[in-house]
């Protein structure tokens, strides 16, 4: 069973709700180890003051090490879903996607608003794309993370 690094913004209750939904779907997937889904905000470094240089170094190190240790990165790209018509992913999530791609870790992108386009660089770097409103979370539950069949984003934009 595969381990997952779940990349996503986690700054609002709605963002945390999307994380919970995706985690539940992944936990129900027979090719995913439900005990091995790493969610960064659940592992916050508390030995130093938030935002301090020590905290930044520890957080960066932990997150990049966890991406390296994971079999796949699943990224939720809906940053400000409730606030704007644009769909600019959270910069941390975009970095995690790029880092995963550069280290040859498969990237699965999950989007809750398919009307919003996905950045071309993310669309080309992903292994599979899931439109939650069209396919539902059941498609993520049934996806074979052992096979990693490509599923492309239908609406990339530069």
GROMACS .gro file of N, CA and C in nm:
model
  474
    1UNK      N    1   0.085  -0.119   0.000
    1UNK     CA    2   0.000   0.000   0.000
    1UNK      C    3   0.089   0.124   0.000
    2UNK      N    4   0.041   0.228  -0.067
    2UNK     CA    5   0.119   0.349  -0.089
    2UNK      C    6   0.105   0.450   0.026
    3UNK      N    7   0.214   0.523   0.047
    3UNK     CA    8   0.211   0.635   0.141
    3UNK      C    9   0.185   0.763   0.063
    4UNK      N   10   0.120   0.859   0.131
    4UNK     CA   11   0.077   0.983   0.066
    4UNK      C   12   0.122   1.105   0.144
    5UNK      N   13   0.169   1.205   0.071
    5UNK     CA   14   0.189   1.339   0.124
    5UNK      C   15   0.072   1.420   0.070
    6UNK      N   16  -0.013   1.471   0.159
    6UNK     CA   17  -0.133   1.544   0.117
    6UNK      C   18  -0.106   1.694   0.125
    7UNK      N   19  -0.080   1.755   0.010
    7UNK     CA   20  -0.047   1.896   0.000
    7UNK      C   21  -0.174   1.978  -0.022
    8UNK      N   22  -0.187   2.085   0.056
    8UNK     CA   23  -0.305   2.170   0.043
    8UNK      C   24  -0.292   2.290   0.134
    9UNK      N   25  -0.357   2.401   0.097
    9UNK     CA   26  -0.364   2.511   0.194
    9UNK      C   27  -0.453   2.467   0.311
   10UNK      N   28  -0.425   2.522   0.428
   10UNK     CA   29  -0.499   2.483   0.548
   10UNK      C   30  -0.528   2.603   0.637
   11UNK      N   31  -0.557   2.716   0.573
   11UNK     CA   32  -0.570   2.842   0.647
   11UNK      C   33  -0.714   2.877   0.685
   12UNK      N   34  -0.811   2.809   0.628
   12UNK     CA   35  -0.951   2.840   0.659
   12UNK      C   36  -1.027   2.711   0.691
   13UNK      N   37  -1.142   2.725   0.757
   13UNK     CA   38  -1.222   2.605   0.784
   13UNK      C   39  -1.263   2.531   0.656
   14UNK      N   40  -1.294   2.603   0.550
   14UNK     CA   41  -1.333   2.538   0.424
   14UNK      C   42  -1.216   2.459   0.365
   15UNK      N   43  -1.096   2.513   0.373
   15UNK     CA   44  -0.978   2.441   0.323
   15UNK      C   45  -0.955   2.315   0.404
   16UNK      N   46  -0.969   2.325   0.536
   16UNK     CA   47  -0.950   2.208   0.623
   16UNK      C   48  -1.059   2.103   0.597
   17UNK      N   49  -1.179   2.148   0.562
   17UNK     CA   50  -1.287   2.055   0.530
   17UNK      C   51  -1.254   1.977   0.402
   18UNK      N   52  -1.198   2.045   0.303
   18UNK     CA   53  -1.158   1.977   0.179
   18UNK      C   54  -1.048   1.874   0.208
   19UNK      N   55  -0.954   1.910   0.295
   19UNK     CA   56  -0.849   1.815   0.332
   19UNK      C   57  -0.912   1.691   0.395
   20UNK      N   58  -1.004   1.710   0.487
   20UNK     CA   59  -1.069   1.598   0.556
   20UNK      C   60  -1.142   1.508   0.456
   21UNK      N   61  -1.208   1.566   0.358
   21UNK     CA   62  -1.281   1.487   0.258
   21UNK      C   63  -1.184   1.405   0.172
   22UNK      N   64  -1.074   1.468   0.131
   22UNK     CA   65  -0.977   1.396   0.048
   22UNK      C   66  -0.909   1.287   0.130
   23UNK      N   67  -0.875   1.318   0.255
   23UNK     CA   68  -0.813   1.217   0.340
   23UNK      C   69  -0.907   1.097   0.359
   24UNK      N   70  -1.034   1.124   0.380
   24UNK     CA   71  -1.131   1.014   0.395
   24UNK      C   72  -1.136   0.929   0.269
   25UNK      N   73  -1.138   0.992   0.154
   25UNK     CA   74  -1.141   0.917   0.027
   25UNK      C   75  -1.015   0.833   0.012
   26UNK      N   76  -0.900   0.892   0.043
   26UNK     CA   77  -0.774   0.818   0.033
   26UNK      C   78  -0.772   0.701   0.131
   27UNK      N   79  -0.824   0.724   0.251
   27UNK     CA   80  -0.827   0.619   0.353
   27UNK      C   81  -0.914   0.501   0.310
   28UNK      N   82  -1.012   0.526   0.224
   28UNK     CA   83  -1.099   0.420   0.173
   28UNK      C   84  -1.043   0.352   0.048
   29UNK      N   85  -0.930   0.400  -0.001
   29UNK     CA   86  -0.870   0.343  -0.121
   29UNK      C   87  -0.785   0.222  -0.082
   30UNK      N   88  -0.809   0.108  -0.145
   30UNK     CA   89  -0.740  -0.015  -0.107
   30UNK      C   90  -0.591  -0.016  -0.142
   31UNK      N   91  -0.546   0.080  -0.225
   31UNK     CA   92  -0.403   0.085  -0.260
   31UNK      C   93  -0.326   0.188  -0.177
   32UNK      N   94  -0.394   0.251  -0.082
   32UNK     CA   95  -0.333   0.352   0.005
   32UNK      C   96  -0.329   0.300   0.148
   33UNK      N   97  -0.217   0.323   0.216
   33UNK     CA   98  -0.205   0.290   0.358
   33UNK      C   99  -0.267   0.405   0.437
   34UNK      N  100  -0.385   0.387   0.496
   34UNK     CA  101  -0.453   0.498   0.564
   34UNK      C  102  -0.375   0.551   0.685
   35UNK      N  103  -0.283   0.471   0.737
   35UNK     CA  104  -0.201   0.517   0.851
   35UNK      C  105  -0.078   0.593   0.805
   36UNK      N  106  -0.062   0.602   0.672
   36UNK     CA  107   0.057   0.666   0.617
   36UNK      C  108   0.020   0.779   0.521
   37UNK      N  109  -0.076   0.862   0.566
   37UNK     CA  110  -0.115   0.983   0.493
   37UNK      C  111  -0.062   1.100   0.575
   38UNK      N  112   0.037   1.169   0.522
   38UNK     CA  113   0.100   1.280   0.594
   38UNK      C  114   0.034   1.411   0.554
   39UNK      N  115  -0.020   1.481   0.654
   39UNK     CA  116  -0.080   1.612   0.633
   39UNK      C  117   0.006   1.713   0.709
   40UNK      N  118   0.076   1.802   0.639
   40UNK     CA  119   0.174   1.889   0.703
   40UNK      C  120   0.124   1.966   0.825
   41UNK      N  121   0.005   2.025   0.817
   41UNK     CA  122  -0.039   2.108   0.931
   41UNK      C  123  -0.069   2.026   1.056
   42UNK      N  124  -0.075   1.894   1.043
   42UNK     CA  125  -0.094   1.810   1.161
   42UNK      C  126   0.038   1.778   1.231
   43UNK      N  127   0.148   1.824   1.172
   43UNK     CA  128   0.281   1.795   1.227
   43UNK      C  129   0.362   1.924   1.242
   44UNK      N  130   0.299   2.025   1.292
   44UNK     CA  131   0.364   2.155   1.306
   44UNK      C  132   0.479   2.149   1.407
   45UNK      N  133   0.588   2.211   1.370
   45UNK     CA  134   0.706   2.218   1.457
   45UNK      C  135   0.678   2.318   1.569
   46UNK      N  136   0.684   2.271   1.693
   46UNK     CA  137   0.646   2.356   1.807
   46UNK      C  138   0.762   2.390   1.899
   47UNK      N  139   0.882   2.345   1.864
   47UNK     CA  140   0.998   2.371   1.951
   47UNK      C  141   1.054   2.512   1.934
   48UNK      N  142   1.001   2.585   1.838
   48UNK     CA  143   1.047   2.723   1.816
   48UNK      C  144   0.926   2.809   1.785
   49UNK      N  145   0.944   2.938   1.796
   49UNK     CA  146   0.836   3.033   1.770
   49UNK      C  147   0.794   3.026   1.624
   50UNK      N  148   0.661   3.025   1.602
   50UNK     CA  149   0.606   3.022   1.467
   50UNK      C  150   0.666   3.135   1.384
   51UNK      N  151   0.717   3.104   1.267
   51UNK     CA  152   0.772   3.203   1.176
   51UNK      C  153   0.920   3.232   1.197
   52UNK      N  154   0.977   3.186   1.308
   52UNK     CA  155   1.119   3.211   1.333
   52UNK      C  156   1.203   3.135   1.232
   53UNK      N  157   1.330   3.171   1.221
   53UNK     CA  158   1.418   3.103   1.128
   53UNK      C  159   1.427   2.955   1.161
   54UNK      N  160   1.438   2.920   1.288
   54UNK     CA  161   1.443   2.778   1.328
   54UNK      C  162   1.315   2.706   1.284
   55UNK      N  163   1.201   2.769   1.308
   55UNK     CA  164   1.072   2.710   1.270
   55UNK      C  165   1.066   2.690   1.118
   56UNK      N  166   1.110   2.791   1.042
   56UNK     CA  167   1.108   2.782   0.896
   56UNK      C  168   1.195   2.667   0.847
   57UNK      N  169   1.316   2.657   0.899
   57UNK     CA  170   1.409   2.550   0.858
   57UNK      C  171   1.352   2.413   0.893
   58UNK      N  172   1.297   2.400   1.013
   58UNK     CA  173   1.242   2.272   1.056
   58UNK      C  174   1.121   2.233   0.972
   59UNK      N  175   1.034   2.329   0.944
   59UNK     CA  176   0.914   2.302   0.865
   59UNK      C  177   0.951   2.262   0.723
   60UNK      N  178   1.040   2.339   0.662
   60UNK     CA  179   1.084   2.308   0.526
   60UNK      C  180   1.148   2.170   0.520
   61UNK      N  181   1.237   2.142   0.616
   61UNK     CA  182   1.305   2.012   0.619
   61UNK      C  183   1.208   1.897   0.638
   62UNK      N  184   1.115   1.911   0.730
   62UNK     CA  185   1.017   1.806   0.755
   62UNK      C  186   0.933   1.780   0.630
   63UNK      N  187   0.882   1.887   0.571
   63UNK     CA  188   0.794   1.871   0.455
   63UNK      C  189   0.866   1.810   0.335
   64UNK      N  190   0.984   1.859   0.304
   64UNK     CA  191   1.056   1.803   0.189
   64UNK      C  192   1.100   1.659   0.216
   65UNK      N  193   1.139   1.630   0.340
   65UNK     CA  194   1.174   1.491   0.375
   65UNK      C  195   1.053   1.399   0.363
   66UNK      N  196   0.936   1.449   0.401
   66UNK     CA  197   0.815   1.368   0.391
   66UNK      C  198   0.775   1.345   0.245
   67UNK      N  199   0.794   1.445   0.161
   67UNK     CA  200   0.768   1.423   0.018
   67UNK      C  201   0.863   1.316  -0.034
   68UNK      N  202   0.991   1.326   0.003
   68UNK     CA  203   1.090   1.226  -0.040
   68UNK      C  204   1.052   1.086   0.007
   69UNK      N  205   0.995   1.075   0.126
   69UNK     CA  206   0.961   0.945   0.185
   69UNK      C  207   0.827   0.890   0.135
   70UNK      N  208   0.748   0.973   0.070
   70UNK     CA  209   0.615   0.931   0.025
   70UNK      C  210   0.620   0.870  -0.114
   71UNK      N  211   0.525   0.781  -0.138
   71UNK     CA  212   0.514   0.719  -0.270
   71UNK      C  213   0.445   0.811  -0.370
   72UNK      N  214   0.359   0.901  -0.320
   72UNK     CA  215   0.281   0.988  -0.407
   72UNK      C  216   0.245   1.115  -0.332
   73UNK      N  217   0.233   1.225  -0.406
   73UNK     CA  218   0.181   1.351  -0.351
   73UNK      C  219   0.041   1.371  -0.408
   74UNK      N  220  -0.055   1.393  -0.319
   74UNK     CA  221  -0.189   1.430  -0.360
   74UNK      C  222  -0.206   1.576  -0.323
   75UNK      N  223  -0.239   1.661  -0.420
   75UNK     CA  224  -0.245   1.805  -0.397
   75UNK      C  225  -0.384   1.860  -0.429
   76UNK      N  226  -0.438   1.932  -0.333
   76UNK     CA  227  -0.565   2.002  -0.353
   76UNK      C  228  -0.529   2.143  -0.398
   77UNK      N  229  -0.574   2.182  -0.517
   77UNK     CA  230  -0.531   2.310  -0.572
   77UNK      C  231  -0.629   2.424  -0.553
   78UNK      N  232  -0.741   2.400  -0.487
   78UNK     CA  233  -0.840   2.506  -0.465
   78UNK      C  234  -0.801   2.589  -0.343
   79UNK      N  235  -0.729   2.698  -0.366
   79UNK     CA  236  -0.680   2.780  -0.256
   79UNK      C  237  -0.790   2.872  -0.205
   80UNK      N  238  -0.836   2.963  -0.288
   80UNK     CA  239  -0.937   3.061  -0.246
   80UNK      C  240  -1.068   3.034  -0.318
   81UNK      N  241  -1.112   2.911  -0.310
   81UNK     CA  242  -1.232   2.865  -0.379
   81UNK      C  243  -1.352   2.954  -0.349
   82UNK      N  244  -1.369   2.993  -0.226
   82UNK     CA  245  -1.487   3.069  -0.186
   82UNK      C  246  -1.472   3.220  -0.210
   83UNK      N  247  -1.352   3.266  -0.243
   83UNK     CA  248  -1.327   3.409  -0.246
   83UNK      C  249  -1.315   3.472  -0.385
   84UNK      N  250  -1.274   3.396  -0.483
   84UNK     CA  251  -1.240   3.458  -0.611
   84UNK      C  252  -1.273   3.366  -0.728
   85UNK      N  253  -1.279   3.424  -0.846
   85UNK     CA  254  -1.305   3.346  -0.966
   85UNK      C  255  -1.177   3.283  -1.021
   86UNK      N  256  -1.062   3.337  -0.982
   86UNK     CA  257  -0.936   3.280  -1.027
   86UNK      C  258  -0.903   3.158  -0.943
   87UNK      N  259  -0.819   3.072  -0.997
   87UNK     CA  260  -0.778   2.955  -0.921
   87UNK      C  261  -0.627   2.949  -0.913
   88UNK      N  262  -0.571   3.038  -0.839
   88UNK     CA  263  -0.427   3.036  -0.817
   88UNK      C  264  -0.401   2.943  -0.699
   89UNK      N  265  -0.321   2.839  -0.717
   89UNK     CA  266  -0.296   2.749  -0.604
   89UNK      C  267  -0.214   2.820  -0.496
   90UNK      N  268  -0.228   2.773  -0.376
   90UNK     CA  269  -0.145   2.821  -0.265
   90UNK      C  270   0.001   2.804  -0.304
   91UNK      N  271   0.085   2.903  -0.275
   91UNK     CA  272   0.226   2.898  -0.317
   91UNK      C  273   0.300   2.779  -0.255
   92UNK      N  274   0.267   2.744  -0.130
   92UNK     CA  275   0.331   2.628  -0.068
   92UNK      C  276   0.292   2.499  -0.139
   93UNK      N  277   0.166   2.487  -0.174
   93UNK     CA  278   0.119   2.368  -0.246
   93UNK      C  279   0.184   2.362  -0.384
   94UNK      N  280   0.194   2.475  -0.452
   94UNK     CA  281   0.259   2.478  -0.583
   94UNK      C  282   0.405   2.435  -0.571
   95UNK      N  283   0.474   2.481  -0.466
   95UNK     CA  284   0.613   2.438  -0.445
   95UNK      C  285   0.618   2.287  -0.423
   96UNK      N  286   0.529   2.235  -0.340
   96UNK     CA  287   0.530   2.092  -0.310
   96UNK      C  288   0.506   2.009  -0.437
   97UNK      N  289   0.418   2.057  -0.524
   97UNK     CA  290   0.394   1.990  -0.652
   97UNK      C  291   0.522   1.991  -0.736
   98UNK      N  292   0.585   2.107  -0.746
   98UNK     CA  293   0.708   2.118  -0.824
   98UNK      C  294   0.821   2.034  -0.767
   99UNK      N  295   0.833   2.034  -0.636
   99UNK     CA  296   0.937   1.953  -0.571
   99UNK      C  297   0.913   1.805  -0.598
  100UNK      N  298   0.788   1.762  -0.583
  100UNK     CA  299   0.755   1.622  -0.609
  100UNK      C  300   0.788   1.585  -0.754
  101UNK      N  301   0.749   1.670  -0.847
  101UNK     CA  302   0.776   1.643  -0.988
  101UNK      C  303   0.927   1.632  -1.011
  102UNK      N  304   1.003   1.724  -0.954
  102UNK     CA  305   1.149   1.725  -0.973
  102UNK      C  306   1.215   1.601  -0.914
  103UNK      N  307   1.156   1.544  -0.811
  103UNK     CA  308   1.212   1.425  -0.748
  103UNK      C  309   1.145   1.297  -0.798
  104UNK      N  310   1.068   1.311  -0.905
  104UNK     CA  311   1.002   1.197  -0.971
  104UNK      C  312   0.902   1.125  -0.882
  105UNK      N  313   0.839   1.202  -0.793
  105UNK     CA  314   0.730   1.149  -0.711
  105UNK      C  315   0.600   1.179  -0.786
  106UNK      N  316   0.517   1.080  -0.811
  106UNK     CA  317   0.392   1.105  -0.883
  106UNK      C  318   0.305   1.208  -0.810
  107UNK      N  319   0.238   1.292  -0.888
  107UNK     CA  320   0.152   1.397  -0.835
  107UNK      C  321   0.009   1.375  -0.882
  108UNK      N  322  -0.082   1.370  -0.787
  108UNK     CA  323  -0.224   1.357  -0.816
  108UNK      C  324  -0.288   1.489  -0.775
  109UNK      N  325  -0.354   1.557  -0.867
  109UNK     CA  326  -0.418   1.686  -0.837
  109UNK      C  327  -0.568   1.665  -0.822
  110UNK      N  328  -0.621   1.723  -0.714
  110UNK     CA  329  -0.763   1.718  -0.685
  110UNK      C  330  -0.816   1.860  -0.690
  111UNK      N  331  -0.927   1.878  -0.762
  111UNK     CA  332  -0.986   2.011  -0.774
  111UNK      C  333  -1.135   2.004  -0.744
  112UNK      N  334  -1.181   2.093  -0.659
  112UNK     CA  335  -1.322   2.099  -0.621
  112UNK      C  336  -1.402   2.195  -0.708
  113UNK      N  337  -1.336   2.276  -0.790
  113UNK     CA  338  -1.406   2.368  -0.878
  113UNK      C  339  -1.350   2.357  -1.019
  114UNK      N  340  -1.407   2.274  -1.103
  114UNK     CA  341  -1.353   2.251  -1.236
  114UNK      C  342  -1.371   2.368  -1.331
  115UNK      N  343  -1.451   2.468  -1.293
  115UNK     CA  344  -1.466   2.586  -1.377
  115UNK      C  345  -1.340   2.671  -1.374
  116UNK      N  346  -1.260   2.651  -1.273
  116UNK     CA  347  -1.135   2.726  -1.261
  116UNK      C  348  -1.025   2.647  -1.331
  117UNK      N  349  -0.947   2.717  -1.407
  117UNK     CA  350  -0.841   2.652  -1.484
  117UNK      C  351  -0.723   2.619  -1.393
  118UNK      N  352  -0.643   2.524  -1.438
  118UNK     CA  353  -0.524   2.483  -1.366
  118UNK      C  354  -0.403   2.538  -1.440
  119UNK      N  355  -0.309   2.594  -1.367
  119UNK     CA  356  -0.186   2.647  -1.425
  119UNK      C  357  -0.121   2.542  -1.514
  120UNK      N  358  -0.074   2.584  -1.630
  120UNK     CA  359  -0.012   2.495  -1.728
  120UNK      C  360   0.100   2.411  -1.668
  121UNK      N  361   0.186   2.472  -1.585
  121UNK     CA  362   0.300   2.399  -1.528
  121UNK      C  363   0.251   2.287  -1.436
  122UNK      N  364   0.147   2.313  -1.361
  122UNK     CA  365   0.091   2.209  -1.274
  122UNK      C  366   0.021   2.103  -1.359
  123UNK      N  367  -0.054   2.146  -1.458
  123UNK     CA  368  -0.125   2.052  -1.545
  123UNK      C  369  -0.029   1.957  -1.616
  124UNK      N  370   0.086   2.006  -1.656
  124UNK     CA  371   0.183   1.922  -1.725
  124UNK      C  372   0.266   1.837  -1.630
  125UNK      N  373   0.273   1.877  -1.502
  125UNK     CA  374   0.353   1.804  -1.406
  125UNK      C  375   0.279   1.694  -1.332
  126UNK      N  376   0.147   1.690  -1.348
  126UNK     CA  377   0.071   1.592  -1.272
  126UNK      C  378   0.066   1.456  -1.341
  127UNK      N  379   0.039   1.356  -1.260
  127UNK     CA  380   0.019   1.220  -1.311
  127UNK      C  381  -0.128   1.197  -1.340
  128UNK      N  382  -0.213   1.243  -1.248
  128UNK     CA  383  -0.357   1.226  -1.265
  128UNK      C  384  -0.431   1.345  -1.206
  129UNK      N  385  -0.546   1.375  -1.263
  129UNK     CA  386  -0.628   1.488  -1.223
  129UNK      C  387  -0.768   1.438  -1.188
  130UNK      N  388  -0.821   1.487  -1.076
  130UNK     CA  389  -0.956   1.450  -1.034
  130UNK      C  390  -1.041   1.574  -1.016
  131UNK      N  391  -1.152   1.577  -1.086
  131UNK     CA  392  -1.251   1.683  -1.076
  131UNK      C  393  -1.359   1.630  -0.980
  132UNK      N  394  -1.357   1.677  -0.858
  132UNK     CA  395  -1.445   1.623  -0.754
  132UNK      C  396  -1.592   1.649  -0.786
  133UNK      N  397  -1.624   1.764  -0.845
  133UNK     CA  398  -1.765   1.793  -0.873
  133UNK      C  399  -1.821   1.703  -0.983
  134UNK      N  400  -1.738   1.663  -1.077
  134UNK     CA  401  -1.783   1.578  -1.187
  134UNK      C  402  -1.777   1.429  -1.150
  135UNK      N  403  -1.664   1.388  -1.093
  135UNK     CA  404  -1.642   1.246  -1.066
  135UNK      C  405  -1.677   1.205  -0.924
  136UNK      N  406  -1.684   1.302  -0.835
  136UNK     CA  407  -1.705   1.271  -0.695
  136UNK      C  408  -1.578   1.216  -0.632
  137UNK      N  409  -1.578   1.208  -0.502
  137UNK     CA  410  -1.462   1.155  -0.433
  137UNK      C  411  -1.449   1.004  -0.451
  138UNK      N  412  -1.555   0.939  -0.496
  138UNK     CA  413  -1.550   0.795  -0.521
  138UNK      C  414  -1.442   0.762  -0.624
  139UNK      N  415  -1.421   0.849  -0.721
  139UNK     CA  416  -1.318   0.824  -0.823
  139UNK      C  417  -1.179   0.819  -0.759
  140UNK      N  418  -1.157   0.901  -0.659
  140UNK     CA  419  -1.029   0.899  -0.587
  140UNK      C  420  -1.019   0.773  -0.500
  141UNK      N  421  -1.131   0.731  -0.444
  141UNK     CA  422  -1.134   0.608  -0.364
  141UNK      C  423  -1.102   0.486  -0.449
  142UNK      N  424  -1.140   0.489  -0.576
  142UNK     CA  425  -1.124   0.373  -0.664
  142UNK      C  426  -0.997   0.377  -0.749
  143UNK      N  427  -0.929   0.490  -0.753
  143UNK     CA  428  -0.808   0.503  -0.836
  143UNK      C  429  -0.702   0.405  -0.788
  144UNK      N  430  -0.634   0.343  -0.881
  144UNK     CA  431  -0.529   0.246  -0.848
  144UNK      C  432  -0.395   0.317  -0.838
  145UNK      N  433  -0.352   0.343  -0.716
  145UNK     CA  434  -0.225   0.412  -0.693
  145UNK      C  435  -0.105   0.322  -0.721
  146UNK      N  436  -0.129   0.192  -0.741
  146UNK     CA  437  -0.021   0.103  -0.782
  146UNK      C  438   0.005   0.118  -0.931
  147UNK      N  439  -0.102   0.132  -1.009
  147UNK     CA  440  -0.091   0.147  -1.155
  147UNK      C  441  -0.057   0.290  -1.197
  148UNK      N  442  -0.117   0.388  -1.127
  148UNK     CA  443  -0.097   0.531  -1.158
  148UNK      C  444  -0.127   0.564  -1.304
  149UNK      N  445  -0.243   0.520  -1.351
  149UNK     CA  446  -0.283   0.552  -1.488
  149UNK      C  447  -0.301   0.703  -1.502
  150UNK      N  448  -0.246   0.761  -1.607
  150UNK     CA  449  -0.261   0.905  -1.627
  150UNK      C  450  -0.406   0.946  -1.647
  151UNK      N  451  -0.442   1.057  -1.588
  151UNK     CA  452  -0.573   1.122  -1.608
  151UNK      C  453  -0.540   1.269  -1.621
  152UNK      N  454  -0.563   1.326  -1.736
  152UNK     CA  455  -0.516   1.460  -1.762
  152UNK      C  456  -0.619   1.567  -1.729
  153UNK      N  457  -0.568   1.684  -1.701
  153UNK     CA  458  -0.649   1.800  -1.670
  153UNK      C  459  -0.709   1.855  -1.799
  154UNK      N  460  -0.841   1.870  -1.806
  154UNK     CA  461  -0.903   1.913  -1.931
  154UNK      C  462  -0.889   2.062  -1.963
  155UNK      N  463  -0.856   2.145  -1.863
  155UNK     CA  464  -0.856   2.290  -1.888
  155UNK      C  465  -0.729   2.358  -1.837
  156UNK      N  466  -0.613   2.324  -1.885
  156UNK     CA  467  -0.495   2.396  -1.839
  156UNK      C  468  -0.488   2.536  -1.900
  157UNK      N  469  -0.422   2.625  -1.832
  157UNK     CA  470  -0.404   2.762  -1.880
  157UNK      C  471  -0.263   2.807  -1.846
  158UNK      N  472  -0.210   2.897  -1.925
  158UNK     CA  473  -0.076   2.948  -1.898
  158UNK      C  474  -0.081   3.046  -1.782
   0.00000   0.00000   0.00000
